[in-house]
mmCIF file with all atom_site columns, C-alpha atoms in Angstrom:
data_model
loop_
_atom_site.group_PDB
_atom_site.id
_atom_site.type_symbol
_atom_site.label_atom_id
_atom_site.label_alt_id
_atom_site.label_comp_id
_atom_site.label_asym_id
_atom_site.label_entity_id
_atom_site.label_seq_id
_atom_site.pdbx_PDB_ins_code
_atom_site.Cartn_x
_atom_site.Cartn_y
_atom_site.Cartn_z
_atom_site.occupancy
_atom_site.B_iso_or_equiv
_atom_site.pdbx_formal_charge
_atom_site.auth_seq_id
_atom_site.auth_comp_id
_atom_site.auth_asym_id
_atom_site.auth_atom_id
_atom_site.pdbx_PDB_model_num
ATOM 1   C CA . MET M 1 1   ? 0.268   11.298  7.993   1.00 59.00 ? 29  MET M CA 1
ATOM 2   C CA . SER M 1 2   ? -3.618  11.516  7.851   1.00 71.00 ? 30  SER M CA 1
ATOM 3   C CA . THR M 1 3   ? -5.311  9.397   10.496  1.00 76.00 ? 31  THR M CA 1
ATOM 4   C CA . GLY M 1 4   ? -6.701  7.360   7.756   1.00 82.00 ? 32  GLY M CA 1
ATOM 5   C CA . ALA M 1 5   ? -3.290  6.544   6.655   1.00 85.00 ? 33  ALA M CA 1
ATOM 6   C CA . ALA M 1 6   ? -2.014  5.645   10.116  1.00 87.00 ? 34  ALA M CA 1
ATOM 7   C CA . PHE M 1 7   ? -4.587  2.744   9.978   1.00 91.00 ? 35  PHE M CA 1
ATOM 8   C CA . VAL M 1 8   ? -3.245  1.125   6.799   1.00 97.00 ? 36  VAL M CA 1
ATOM 9   C CA . PRO M 1 9   ? 0.127   -0.712  7.430   1.00 97.00 ? 37  PRO M CA 1
ATOM 10  C CA . THR M 1 10  ? 3.150   -0.980  5.195   1.00 97.00 ? 38  THR M CA 1
ATOM 11  C CA . ILE M 1 11  ? 3.699   -4.478  4.500   1.00 97.00 ? 39  ILE M CA 1
ATOM 12  C CA . ASP M 1 12  ? 6.844   -5.736  2.450   1.00 97.00 ? 40  ASP M CA 1
ATOM 13  C CA . ASP M 1 13  ? 6.870   -9.034  0.379   1.00 96.00 ? 41  ASP M CA 1
ATOM 14  C CA . GLY M 1 14  ? 9.897   -9.342  -1.665  1.00 94.00 ? 42  GLY M CA 1
ATOM 15  C CA . VAL M 1 15  ? 9.484   -7.013  -4.770  1.00 95.00 ? 43  VAL M CA 1
ATOM 16  C CA . LEU M 1 16  ? 5.980   -6.225  -3.647  1.00 97.00 ? 44  LEU M CA 1
ATOM 17  C CA . ARG M 1 17  ? 5.257   -3.421  -1.175  1.00 98.00 ? 45  ARG M CA 1
ATOM 18  C CA . MET M 1 18  ? 1.667   -2.777  -0.080  1.00 98.00 ? 46  MET M CA 1
ATOM 19  C CA . ARG M 1 19  ? 1.091   0.906   1.694   1.00 98.00 ? 47  ARG M CA 1
ATOM 20  C CA . SER M 1 20  ? -1.449  3.265   2.364   1.00 98.00 ? 48  SER M CA 1
ATOM 21  C CA . ILE M 1 21  ? -2.949  5.279   -0.551  1.00 98.00 ? 49  ILE M CA 1
ATOM 22  C CA . ARG M 1 22  ? -1.848  8.845   -0.327  1.00 97.00 ? 50  ARG M CA 1
ATOM 23  C CA . THR M 1 23  ? -3.141  12.153  -1.738  1.00 96.00 ? 51  THR M CA 1
ATOM 24  C CA . ARG M 1 24  ? 0.230   12.839  -3.387  1.00 96.00 ? 52  ARG M CA 1
ATOM 25  C CA . ASP M 1 25  ? -0.413  9.901   -5.562  1.00 97.00 ? 53  ASP M CA 1
ATOM 26  C CA . ALA M 1 26  ? -3.372  11.317  -7.612  1.00 96.00 ? 54  ALA M CA 1
ATOM 27  C CA . ARG M 1 27  ? -1.279  12.225  -10.580 1.00 96.00 ? 55  ARG M CA 1
ATOM 28  C CA . GLU M 1 28  ? 0.880   8.932   -10.797 1.00 97.00 ? 56  GLU M CA 1
ATOM 29  C CA . LEU M 1 29  ? -2.329  6.595   -10.165 1.00 97.00 ? 57  LEU M CA 1
ATOM 30  C CA . GLU M 1 30  ? -4.149  8.706   -12.632 1.00 95.00 ? 58  GLU M CA 1
ATOM 31  C CA . ARG M 1 31  ? -1.312  8.028   -15.259 1.00 96.00 ? 59  ARG M CA 1
ATOM 32  C CA . VAL M 1 32  ? -1.312  4.475   -14.563 1.00 97.00 ? 60  VAL M CA 1
ATOM 33  C CA . LEU M 1 33  ? -5.077  4.134   -15.055 1.00 95.00 ? 61  LEU M CA 1
ATOM 34  C CA . LEU M 1 34  ? -5.095  5.980   -18.055 1.00 94.00 ? 62  LEU M CA 1
ATOM 35  C CA . ASP M 1 35  ? -2.251  3.765   -19.439 1.00 96.00 ? 63  ASP M CA 1
ATOM 36  C CA . ASN M 1 36  ? -4.221  0.706   -18.589 1.00 96.00 ? 64  ASN M CA 1
ATOM 37  C CA . ARG M 1 37  ? -7.632  1.876   -19.789 1.00 91.00 ? 65  ARG M CA 1
ATOM 38  C CA . PRO M 1 38  ? -8.460  -1.148  -22.224 1.00 92.00 ? 66  PRO M CA 1
ATOM 39  C CA . TRP M 1 39  ? -7.260  -3.482  -19.782 1.00 94.00 ? 67  TRP M CA 1
ATOM 40  C CA . LEU M 1 40  ? -9.265  -2.153  -16.747 1.00 92.00 ? 68  LEU M CA 1
ATOM 41  C CA . GLN M 1 41  ? -12.046 -0.868  -18.306 1.00 89.00 ? 69  GLN M CA 1
ATOM 42  C CA . PRO M 1 42  ? -14.400 -3.917  -18.515 1.00 89.00 ? 70  PRO M CA 1
ATOM 43  C CA . TRP M 1 43  ? -14.102 -4.335  -14.606 1.00 88.00 ? 71  TRP M CA 1
ATOM 44  C CA . GLU M 1 44  ? -14.150 -0.935  -13.355 1.00 86.00 ? 72  GLU M CA 1
ATOM 45  C CA . ALA M 1 45  ? -17.159 0.101   -11.189 1.00 86.00 ? 73  ALA M CA 1
ATOM 46  C CA . THR M 1 46  ? -19.245 2.906   -12.570 1.00 84.00 ? 74  THR M CA 1
ATOM 47  C CA . LEU M 1 47  ? -22.049 4.989   -11.432 1.00 82.00 ? 75  LEU M CA 1
ATOM 48  C CA . PRO M 1 48  ? -25.520 4.742   -13.171 1.00 86.00 ? 76  PRO M CA 1
ATOM 49  C CA . GLY M 1 49  ? -26.019 7.542   -15.387 1.00 74.00 ? 77  GLY M CA 1
ATOM 50  C CA . ASN M 1 50  ? -22.661 9.311   -14.566 1.00 67.00 ? 78  ASN M CA 1
ATOM 51  C CA . GLN M 1 51  ? -20.602 10.106  -17.555 1.00 59.00 ? 79  GLN M CA 1
ATOM 52  C CA . GLY M 1 52  ? -18.194 12.434  -15.857 1.00 54.00 ? 80  GLY M CA 1
ATOM 53  C CA . ARG M 1 53  ? -14.532 12.266  -15.656 1.00 58.00 ? 81  ARG M CA 1
ATOM 54  C CA . TRP M 1 54  ? -12.728 10.528  -13.041 1.00 68.00 ? 82  TRP M CA 1
ATOM 55  C CA . ASN M 1 55  ? -12.110 12.202  -9.880  1.00 86.00 ? 83  ASN M CA 1
ATOM 56  C CA . VAL M 1 56  ? -8.972  10.630  -8.648  1.00 92.00 ? 84  VAL M CA 1
ATOM 57  C CA . ARG M 1 57  ? -8.055  13.039  -5.842  1.00 94.00 ? 85  ARG M CA 1
ATOM 58  C CA . GLY M 1 58  ? -11.531 12.816  -4.648  1.00 93.00 ? 86  GLY M CA 1
ATOM 59  C CA . SER M 1 59  ? -11.674 9.004   -4.699  1.00 94.00 ? 87  SER M CA 1
ATOM 60  C CA . ILE M 1 60  ? -8.416  9.088   -2.619  1.00 96.00 ? 88  ILE M CA 1
ATOM 61  C CA . ARG M 1 61  ? -9.873  11.469  -0.034  1.00 96.00 ? 89  ARG M CA 1
ATOM 62  C CA . SER M 1 62  ? -12.725 9.295   0.144   1.00 96.00 ? 90  SER M CA 1
ATOM 63  C CA . LEU M 1 63  ? -10.629 6.246   0.922   1.00 97.00 ? 91  LEU M CA 1
ATOM 64  C CA . LEU M 1 64  ? -8.678  7.997   3.477   1.00 97.00 ? 92  LEU M CA 1
ATOM 65  C CA . ASP M 1 65  ? -11.987 9.004   5.018   1.00 97.00 ? 93  ASP M CA 1
ATOM 66  C CA . GLN M 1 66  ? -13.018 5.454   5.215   1.00 97.00 ? 94  GLN M CA 1
ATOM 67  C CA . ALA M 1 67  ? -9.603  4.461   6.652   1.00 97.00 ? 95  ALA M CA 1
ATOM 68  C CA . ALA M 1 68  ? -9.672  7.049   9.235   1.00 96.00 ? 96  ALA M CA 1
ATOM 69  C CA . ALA M 1 69  ? -13.164 5.506   10.277  1.00 97.00 ? 97  ALA M CA 1
ATOM 70  C CA . ARG M 1 70  ? -11.665 2.127   10.454  1.00 97.00 ? 98  ARG M CA 1
ATOM 71  C CA . THR M 1 71  ? -14.049 1.053   7.699   1.00 97.00 ? 99  THR M CA 1
ATOM 72  C CA . ALA M 1 72  ? -11.630 0.291   4.904   1.00 98.00 ? 100 ALA M CA 1
ATOM 73  C CA . LEU M 1 73  ? -7.881  -0.334  4.235   1.00 98.00 ? 101 LEU M CA 1
ATOM 74  C CA . PRO M 1 74  ? -7.040  1.193   0.958   1.00 98.00 ? 102 PRO M CA 1
ATOM 75  C CA . PHE M 1 75  ? -3.554  -0.078  -0.170  1.00 98.00 ? 103 PHE M CA 1
ATOM 76  C CA . ILE M 1 76  ? -1.074  1.095   -3.054  1.00 98.00 ? 104 ILE M CA 1
ATOM 77  C CA . LEU M 1 77  ? 0.590   -1.738  -4.620  1.00 98.00 ? 105 LEU M CA 1
ATOM 78  C CA . GLU M 1 78  ? 4.262   -1.309  -5.936  1.00 98.00 ? 106 GLU M CA 1
ATOM 79  C CA . TYR M 1 79  ? 6.255   -3.437  -7.901  1.00 97.00 ? 107 TYR M CA 1
ATOM 80  C CA . GLU M 1 80  ? 9.927   -3.039  -7.803  1.00 95.00 ? 108 GLU M CA 1
ATOM 81  C CA . GLY M 1 81  ? 9.240   0.356   -6.479  1.00 95.00 ? 109 GLY M CA 1
ATOM 82  C CA . ALA M 1 82  ? 6.763   1.496   -9.037  1.00 97.00 ? 110 ALA M CA 1
ATOM 83  C CA . LEU M 1 83  ? 3.025   2.019   -8.550  1.00 98.00 ? 111 LEU M CA 1
ATOM 84  C CA . ALA M 1 84  ? 1.521   -1.208  -10.081 1.00 97.00 ? 112 ALA M CA 1
ATOM 85  C CA . GLY M 1 85  ? -2.115  -1.523  -8.522  1.00 97.00 ? 113 GLY M CA 1
ATOM 86  C CA . GLN M 1 86  ? -4.549  -1.027  -5.999  1.00 98.00 ? 114 GLN M CA 1
ATOM 87  C CA . LEU M 1 87  ? -6.118  -3.260  -3.294  1.00 98.00 ? 115 LEU M CA 1
ATOM 88  C CA . THR M 1 88  ? -8.919  -2.036  -1.031  1.00 98.00 ? 116 THR M CA 1
ATOM 89  C CA . VAL M 1 89  ? -10.550 -3.940  1.917   1.00 98.00 ? 117 VAL M CA 1
ATOM 90  C CA . SER M 1 90  ? -14.001 -2.132  2.246   1.00 97.00 ? 118 SER M CA 1
ATOM 91  C CA . SER M 1 91  ? -17.065 -2.592  4.098   1.00 97.00 ? 119 SER M CA 1
ATOM 92  C CA . ILE M 1 92  ? -15.334 -3.525  7.244   1.00 98.00 ? 120 ILE M CA 1
ATOM 93  C CA . GLN M 1 93  ? -17.505 -4.445  9.881   1.00 98.00 ? 121 GLN M CA 1
ATOM 94  C CA . TYR M 1 94  ? -16.619 -5.462  13.690  1.00 97.00 ? 122 TYR M CA 1
ATOM 95  C CA . GLY M 1 95  ? -18.686 -7.174  16.261  1.00 97.00 ? 123 GLY M CA 1
ATOM 96  C CA . ALA M 1 96  ? -20.826 -10.146 15.617  1.00 97.00 ? 124 ALA M CA 1
ATOM 97  C CA . VAL M 1 97  ? -20.418 -9.701  11.685  1.00 97.00 ? 125 VAL M CA 1
ATOM 98  C CA . SER M 1 98  ? -16.680 -9.146  11.779  1.00 98.00 ? 126 SER M CA 1
ATOM 99  C CA . SER M 1 99  ? -16.350 -9.063  8.007   1.00 98.00 ? 127 SER M CA 1
ATOM 100 C CA . ALA M 1 100 ? -14.997 -7.224  4.900   1.00 98.00 ? 128 ALA M CA 1
ATOM 101 C CA . THR M 1 101 ? -15.014 -7.354  0.970   1.00 98.00 ? 129 THR M CA 1
ATOM 102 C CA . LEU M 1 102 ? -11.901 -7.245  -1.028  1.00 98.00 ? 130 LEU M CA 1
ATOM 103 C CA . GLY M 1 103 ? -11.142 -5.643  -4.370  1.00 96.00 ? 131 GLY M CA 1
ATOM 104 C CA . TYR M 1 104 ? -8.097  -5.035  -6.554  1.00 96.00 ? 132 TYR M CA 1
ATOM 105 C CA . TRP M 1 105 ? -6.612  -3.919  -9.826  1.00 96.00 ? 133 TRP M CA 1
ATOM 106 C CA . VAL M 1 106 ? -3.022  -4.359  -11.312 1.00 96.00 ? 134 VAL M CA 1
ATOM 107 C CA . ALA M 1 107 ? -1.338  -2.931  -14.390 1.00 97.00 ? 135 ALA M CA 1
ATOM 108 C CA . GLN M 1 108 ? -1.193  -5.175  -17.291 1.00 96.00 ? 136 GLN M CA 1
ATOM 109 C CA . SER M 1 109 ? 2.692   -4.919  -17.226 1.00 95.00 ? 137 SER M CA 1
ATOM 110 C CA . VAL M 1 110 ? 2.961   -6.825  -14.137 1.00 95.00 ? 138 VAL M CA 1
ATOM 111 C CA . ALA M 1 111 ? -0.053  -9.322  -14.597 1.00 94.00 ? 139 ALA M CA 1
ATOM 112 C CA . GLY M 1 112 ? 1.013   -12.952 -14.326 1.00 92.00 ? 140 GLY M CA 1
ATOM 113 C CA . ARG M 1 113 ? 3.923   -12.523 -11.824 1.00 94.00 ? 141 ARG M CA 1
ATOM 114 C CA . GLY M 1 114 ? 1.914   -13.574 -8.560  1.00 95.00 ? 142 GLY M CA 1
ATOM 115 C CA . ILE M 1 115 ? 1.521   -9.846  -7.072  1.00 96.00 ? 143 ILE M CA 1
ATOM 116 C CA . THR M 1 116 ? -2.120  -10.117 -6.897  1.00 97.00 ? 144 THR M CA 1
ATOM 117 C CA . PRO M 1 117 ? -2.502  -13.433 -5.101  1.00 97.00 ? 145 PRO M CA 1
ATOM 118 C CA . THR M 1 118 ? 0.074   -12.492 -2.938  1.00 98.00 ? 146 THR M CA 1
ATOM 119 C CA . ALA M 1 119 ? -1.439  -9.356  -2.074  1.00 98.00 ? 147 ALA M CA 1
ATOM 120 C CA . VAL M 1 120 ? -5.062  -10.822 -1.461  1.00 98.00 ? 148 VAL M CA 1
ATOM 121 C CA . ALA M 1 121 ? -3.218  -13.518 0.596   1.00 98.00 ? 149 ALA M CA 1
ATOM 122 C CA . VAL M 1 122 ? -1.305  -10.916 2.772   1.00 98.00 ? 150 VAL M CA 1
ATOM 123 C CA . ALA M 1 123 ? -4.285  -8.351  3.205   1.00 98.00 ? 151 ALA M CA 1
ATOM 124 C CA . THR M 1 124 ? -6.879  -11.270 4.488   1.00 98.00 ? 152 THR M CA 1
ATOM 125 C CA . ASP M 1 125 ? -4.041  -12.488 6.869   1.00 98.00 ? 153 ASP M CA 1
ATOM 126 C CA . TYR M 1 126 ? -3.666  -9.116  8.217   1.00 98.00 ? 154 TYR M CA 1
ATOM 127 C CA . CYS M 1 127 ? -7.500  -8.827  8.522   1.00 98.00 ? 155 CYS M CA 1
ATOM 128 C CA . PHE M 1 128 ? -8.078  -11.945 10.349  1.00 98.00 ? 156 PHE M CA 1
ATOM 129 C CA . ARG M 1 129 ? -5.044  -12.040 12.350  1.00 97.00 ? 157 ARG M CA 1
ATOM 130 C CA . THR M 1 130 ? -4.282  -8.136  13.318  1.00 97.00 ? 158 THR M CA 1
ATOM 131 C CA . ILE M 1 131 ? -7.819  -6.750  13.087  1.00 96.00 ? 159 ILE M CA 1
ATOM 132 C CA . GLY M 1 132 ? -9.555  -9.979  14.006  1.00 97.00 ? 160 GLY M CA 1
ATOM 133 C CA . LEU M 1 133 ? -12.201 -10.159 11.459  1.00 98.00 ? 161 LEU M CA 1
ATOM 134 C CA . HIS M 1 134 ? -13.717 -13.455 10.726  1.00 98.00 ? 162 HIS M CA 1
ATOM 135 C CA . ARG M 1 135 ? -14.664 -13.614 6.963   1.00 98.00 ? 163 ARG M CA 1
ATOM 136 C CA . MET M 1 136 ? -13.406 -12.278 3.986   1.00 98.00 ? 164 MET M CA 1
ATOM 137 C CA . GLU M 1 137 ? -15.481 -11.771 0.882   1.00 98.00 ? 165 GLU M CA 1
ATOM 138 C CA . ILE M 1 138 ? -14.366 -11.265 -3.123  1.00 98.00 ? 166 ILE M CA 1
ATOM 139 C CA . CYS M 1 139 ? -17.084 -10.717 -5.749  1.00 97.00 ? 167 CYS M CA 1
ATOM 140 C CA . ILE M 1 140 ? -16.141 -11.253 -9.540  1.00 96.00 ? 168 ILE M CA 1
ATOM 141 C CA . ARG M 1 141 ? -17.639 -11.032 -12.911 1.00 95.00 ? 169 ARG M CA 1
ATOM 142 C CA . PRO M 1 142 ? -18.159 -14.410 -14.350 1.00 95.00 ? 170 PRO M CA 1
ATOM 143 C CA . GLU M 1 143 ? -16.016 -12.982 -17.314 1.00 95.00 ? 171 GLU M CA 1
ATOM 144 C CA . ASN M 1 144 ? -13.202 -12.044 -15.199 1.00 94.00 ? 172 ASN M CA 1
ATOM 145 C CA . LEU M 1 145 ? -11.013 -15.132 -15.681 1.00 94.00 ? 173 LEU M CA 1
ATOM 146 C CA . ALA M 1 146 ? -7.554  -13.646 -14.373 1.00 93.00 ? 174 ALA M CA 1
ATOM 147 C CA . SER M 1 147 ? -9.718  -12.476 -11.183 1.00 95.00 ? 175 SER M CA 1
ATOM 148 C CA . LEU M 1 148 ? -11.328 -15.972 -10.953 1.00 96.00 ? 176 LEU M CA 1
ATOM 149 C CA . ARG M 1 149 ? -7.862  -17.659 -11.001 1.00 96.00 ? 177 ARG M CA 1
ATOM 150 C CA . VAL M 1 150 ? -6.922  -15.383 -8.222  1.00 97.00 ? 178 VAL M CA 1
ATOM 151 C CA . VAL M 1 151 ? -9.523  -17.234 -5.513  1.00 98.00 ? 179 VAL M CA 1
ATOM 152 C CA . GLU M 1 152 ? -8.921  -20.368 -7.005  1.00 98.00 ? 180 GLU M CA 1
ATOM 153 C CA . LYS M 1 153 ? -5.175  -20.143 -6.408  1.00 97.00 ? 181 LYS M CA 1
ATOM 154 C CA . LEU M 1 154 ? -5.808  -19.252 -2.690  1.00 98.00 ? 182 LEU M CA 1
ATOM 155 C CA . GLY M 1 155 ? -8.965  -21.707 -2.114  1.00 98.00 ? 183 GLY M CA 1
ATOM 156 C CA . PHE M 1 156 ? -11.761 -19.066 -1.535  1.00 98.00 ? 184 PHE M CA 1
ATOM 157 C CA . ARG M 1 157 ? -14.845 -20.760 -1.323  1.00 98.00 ? 185 ARG M CA 1
ATOM 158 C CA . TYR M 1 158 ? -17.776 -20.324 -4.140  1.00 98.00 ? 186 TYR M CA 1
ATOM 159 C CA . GLU M 1 159 ? -21.043 -19.370 -2.262  1.00 97.00 ? 187 GLU M CA 1
ATOM 160 C CA . GLY M 1 160 ? -23.083 -18.316 -5.420  1.00 97.00 ? 188 GLY M CA 1
ATOM 161 C CA . LYS M 1 161 ? -23.981 -16.029 -7.801  1.00 96.00 ? 189 LYS M CA 1
ATOM 162 C CA . ARG M 1 162 ? -25.579 -12.653 -7.510  1.00 95.00 ? 190 ARG M CA 1
ATOM 163 C CA . ASP M 1 163 ? -27.683 -11.100 -10.439 1.00 96.00 ? 191 ASP M CA 1
ATOM 164 C CA . ARG M 1 164 ? -26.984 -7.722  -11.578 1.00 94.00 ? 192 ARG M CA 1
ATOM 165 C CA . TYR M 1 165 ? -25.010 -7.052  -8.455  1.00 93.00 ? 193 TYR M CA 1
ATOM 166 C CA . ILE M 1 166 ? -22.758 -4.091  -9.281  1.00 91.00 ? 194 ILE M CA 1
ATOM 167 C CA . HIS M 1 167 ? -22.639 -1.575  -11.810 1.00 92.00 ? 195 HIS M CA 1
ATOM 168 C CA . ILE M 1 168 ? -19.589 -2.180  -14.194 1.00 91.00 ? 196 ILE M CA 1
ATOM 169 C CA . ASP M 1 169 ? -18.546 -0.734  -17.078 1.00 86.00 ? 197 ASP M CA 1
ATOM 170 C CA . GLY M 1 170 ? -21.724 0.990   -17.654 1.00 86.00 ? 198 GLY M CA 1
ATOM 171 C CA . ASP M 1 171 ? -24.418 -1.368  -16.682 1.00 91.00 ? 199 ASP M CA 1
ATOM 172 C CA . TRP M 1 172 ? -25.683 -3.851  -13.747 1.00 95.00 ? 200 TRP M CA 1
ATOM 173 C CA . ARG M 1 173 ? -23.501 -6.881  -13.825 1.00 95.00 ? 201 ARG M CA 1
ATOM 174 C CA . ASP M 1 174 ? -23.803 -10.485 -12.383 1.00 95.00 ? 202 ASP M CA 1
ATOM 175 C CA . HIS M 1 175 ? -21.136 -11.442 -9.988  1.00 96.00 ? 203 HIS M CA 1
ATOM 176 C CA . TYR M 1 176 ? -20.048 -14.782 -8.466  1.00 97.00 ? 204 TYR M CA 1
ATOM 177 C CA . CYS M 1 177 ? -19.321 -14.493 -4.796  1.00 98.00 ? 205 CYS M CA 1
ATOM 178 C CA . PHE M 1 178 ? -16.433 -16.261 -2.842  1.00 98.00 ? 206 PHE M CA 1
ATOM 179 C CA . ALA M 1 179 ? -15.394 -16.225 0.711   1.00 98.00 ? 207 ALA M CA 1
ATOM 180 C CA . LEU M 1 180 ? -12.906 -17.611 3.399   1.00 98.00 ? 208 LEU M CA 1
ATOM 181 C CA . VAL M 1 181 ? -13.380 -17.773 7.032   1.00 98.00 ? 209 VAL M CA 1
ATOM 182 C CA . GLN M 1 182 ? -10.420 -17.828 9.612   1.00 98.00 ? 210 GLN M CA 1
ATOM 183 C CA . GLU M 1 183 ? -11.246 -21.328 10.444  1.00 97.00 ? 211 GLU M CA 1
ATOM 184 C CA . ASP M 1 184 ? -10.673 -22.173 6.778   1.00 97.00 ? 212 ASP M CA 1
ATOM 185 C CA . VAL M 1 185 ? -6.912  -21.218 6.966   1.00 98.00 ? 213 VAL M CA 1
ATOM 186 C CA . PRO M 1 186 ? -5.393  -21.840 10.538  1.00 97.00 ? 214 PRO M CA 1
ATOM 187 C CA . GLU M 1 187 ? -1.633  -21.797 8.634   1.00 97.00 ? 215 GLU M CA 1
ATOM 188 C CA . GLY M 1 188 ? -2.522  -18.386 6.994   1.00 98.00 ? 216 GLY M CA 1
ATOM 189 C CA . VAL M 1 189 ? -3.821  -17.682 3.435   1.00 98.00 ? 217 VAL M CA 1
ATOM 190 C CA . LEU M 1 190 ? -0.126  -16.863 2.294   1.00 98.00 ? 218 LEU M CA 1
ATOM 191 C CA . ASN M 1 191 ? 1.598   -19.854 3.882   1.00 98.00 ? 219 ASN M CA 1
ATOM 192 C CA . ARG M 1 192 ? -1.320  -22.197 2.682   1.00 98.00 ? 220 ARG M CA 1
ATOM 193 C CA . TRP M 1 193 ? -0.835  -21.334 -0.901  1.00 98.00 ? 221 TRP M CA 1
ATOM 194 C CA . ARG M 1 194 ? 2.906   -21.233 -0.754  1.00 97.00 ? 222 ARG M CA 1
ATOM 195 C CA . ASN M 1 195 ? 3.162   -24.617 0.750   1.00 97.00 ? 223 ASN M CA 1
ATOM 196 C CA . GLY M 1 196 ? 0.877   -26.130 -1.757  1.00 97.00 ? 224 GLY M CA 1
ATOM 197 C CA . ASN M 1 197 ? -2.012  -26.920 0.544   1.00 98.00 ? 225 ASN M CA 1
ATOM 198 C CA . VAL M 1 198 ? -4.836  -25.186 -1.339  1.00 98.00 ? 226 VAL M CA 1
ATOM 199 C CA . ASP M 1 199 ? -8.069  -27.415 -2.404  1.00 97.00 ? 227 ASP M CA 1
ATOM 200 C CA . GLU M 1 200 ? -8.883  -25.218 -5.510  1.00 97.00 ? 228 GLU M CA 1
ATOM 201 C CA . SER M 1 201 ? -11.987 -27.472 -5.934  1.00 96.00 ? 229 SER M CA 1
ATOM 202 C CA . VAL M 1 202 ? -13.773 -25.245 -3.416  1.00 97.00 ? 230 VAL M CA 1
ATOM 203 C CA . ALA M 1 203 ? -13.935 -22.414 -5.801  1.00 97.00 ? 231 ALA M CA 1
ATOM 204 C CA . ALA M 1 204 ? -15.582 -24.615 -8.614  1.00 95.00 ? 232 ALA M CA 1
ATOM 205 C CA . ARG M 1 205 ? -18.597 -22.766 -9.984  1.00 91.00 ? 233 ARG M CA 1
ATOM 206 C CA . ASP M 1 206 ? -22.022 -24.597 -10.542 1.00 71.00 ? 234 ASP M CA 1
#
């Protein structure tokens, strides 16, 4: 196991398993990405001016390097034992900032089964309780209604719009920014959601 993989926990919640990405995931990950191309492409980060083919293995190595530096938690999401998506906590900062950002995708075949909000909640709880971070941020394109529903369900607070913020699907795209801090969720993100204590209105946009 690489030092990067050692930083990432394995967490089980029913049929969902969250574990570290591994170099040997490259072939299966590329297959799932290609199978879900029409579903995922509108939301995929791109490099300005880069028309090259994906380098899945290179991306995995980069994520593991970031995990080894303790600046990212790159999770594979498995549903009923099959690779079903990814969730990455990135830009982890410690000390006076103690924050991170979170991004995710799931295969279309498992969308709507509660996998994404569960994974986001579990990862945020882990960052708050185990790593000791104070703030988690998620940025979402205004058109991505499925992802917006995730932050609504979990009670992430809307903080504003960032114009032309991230290069997505070939151009610079606006994003809405949402965040939670530890004080928002004393009972934990997952428990608050499952106990029906979320105030979804905090995610309302202007």
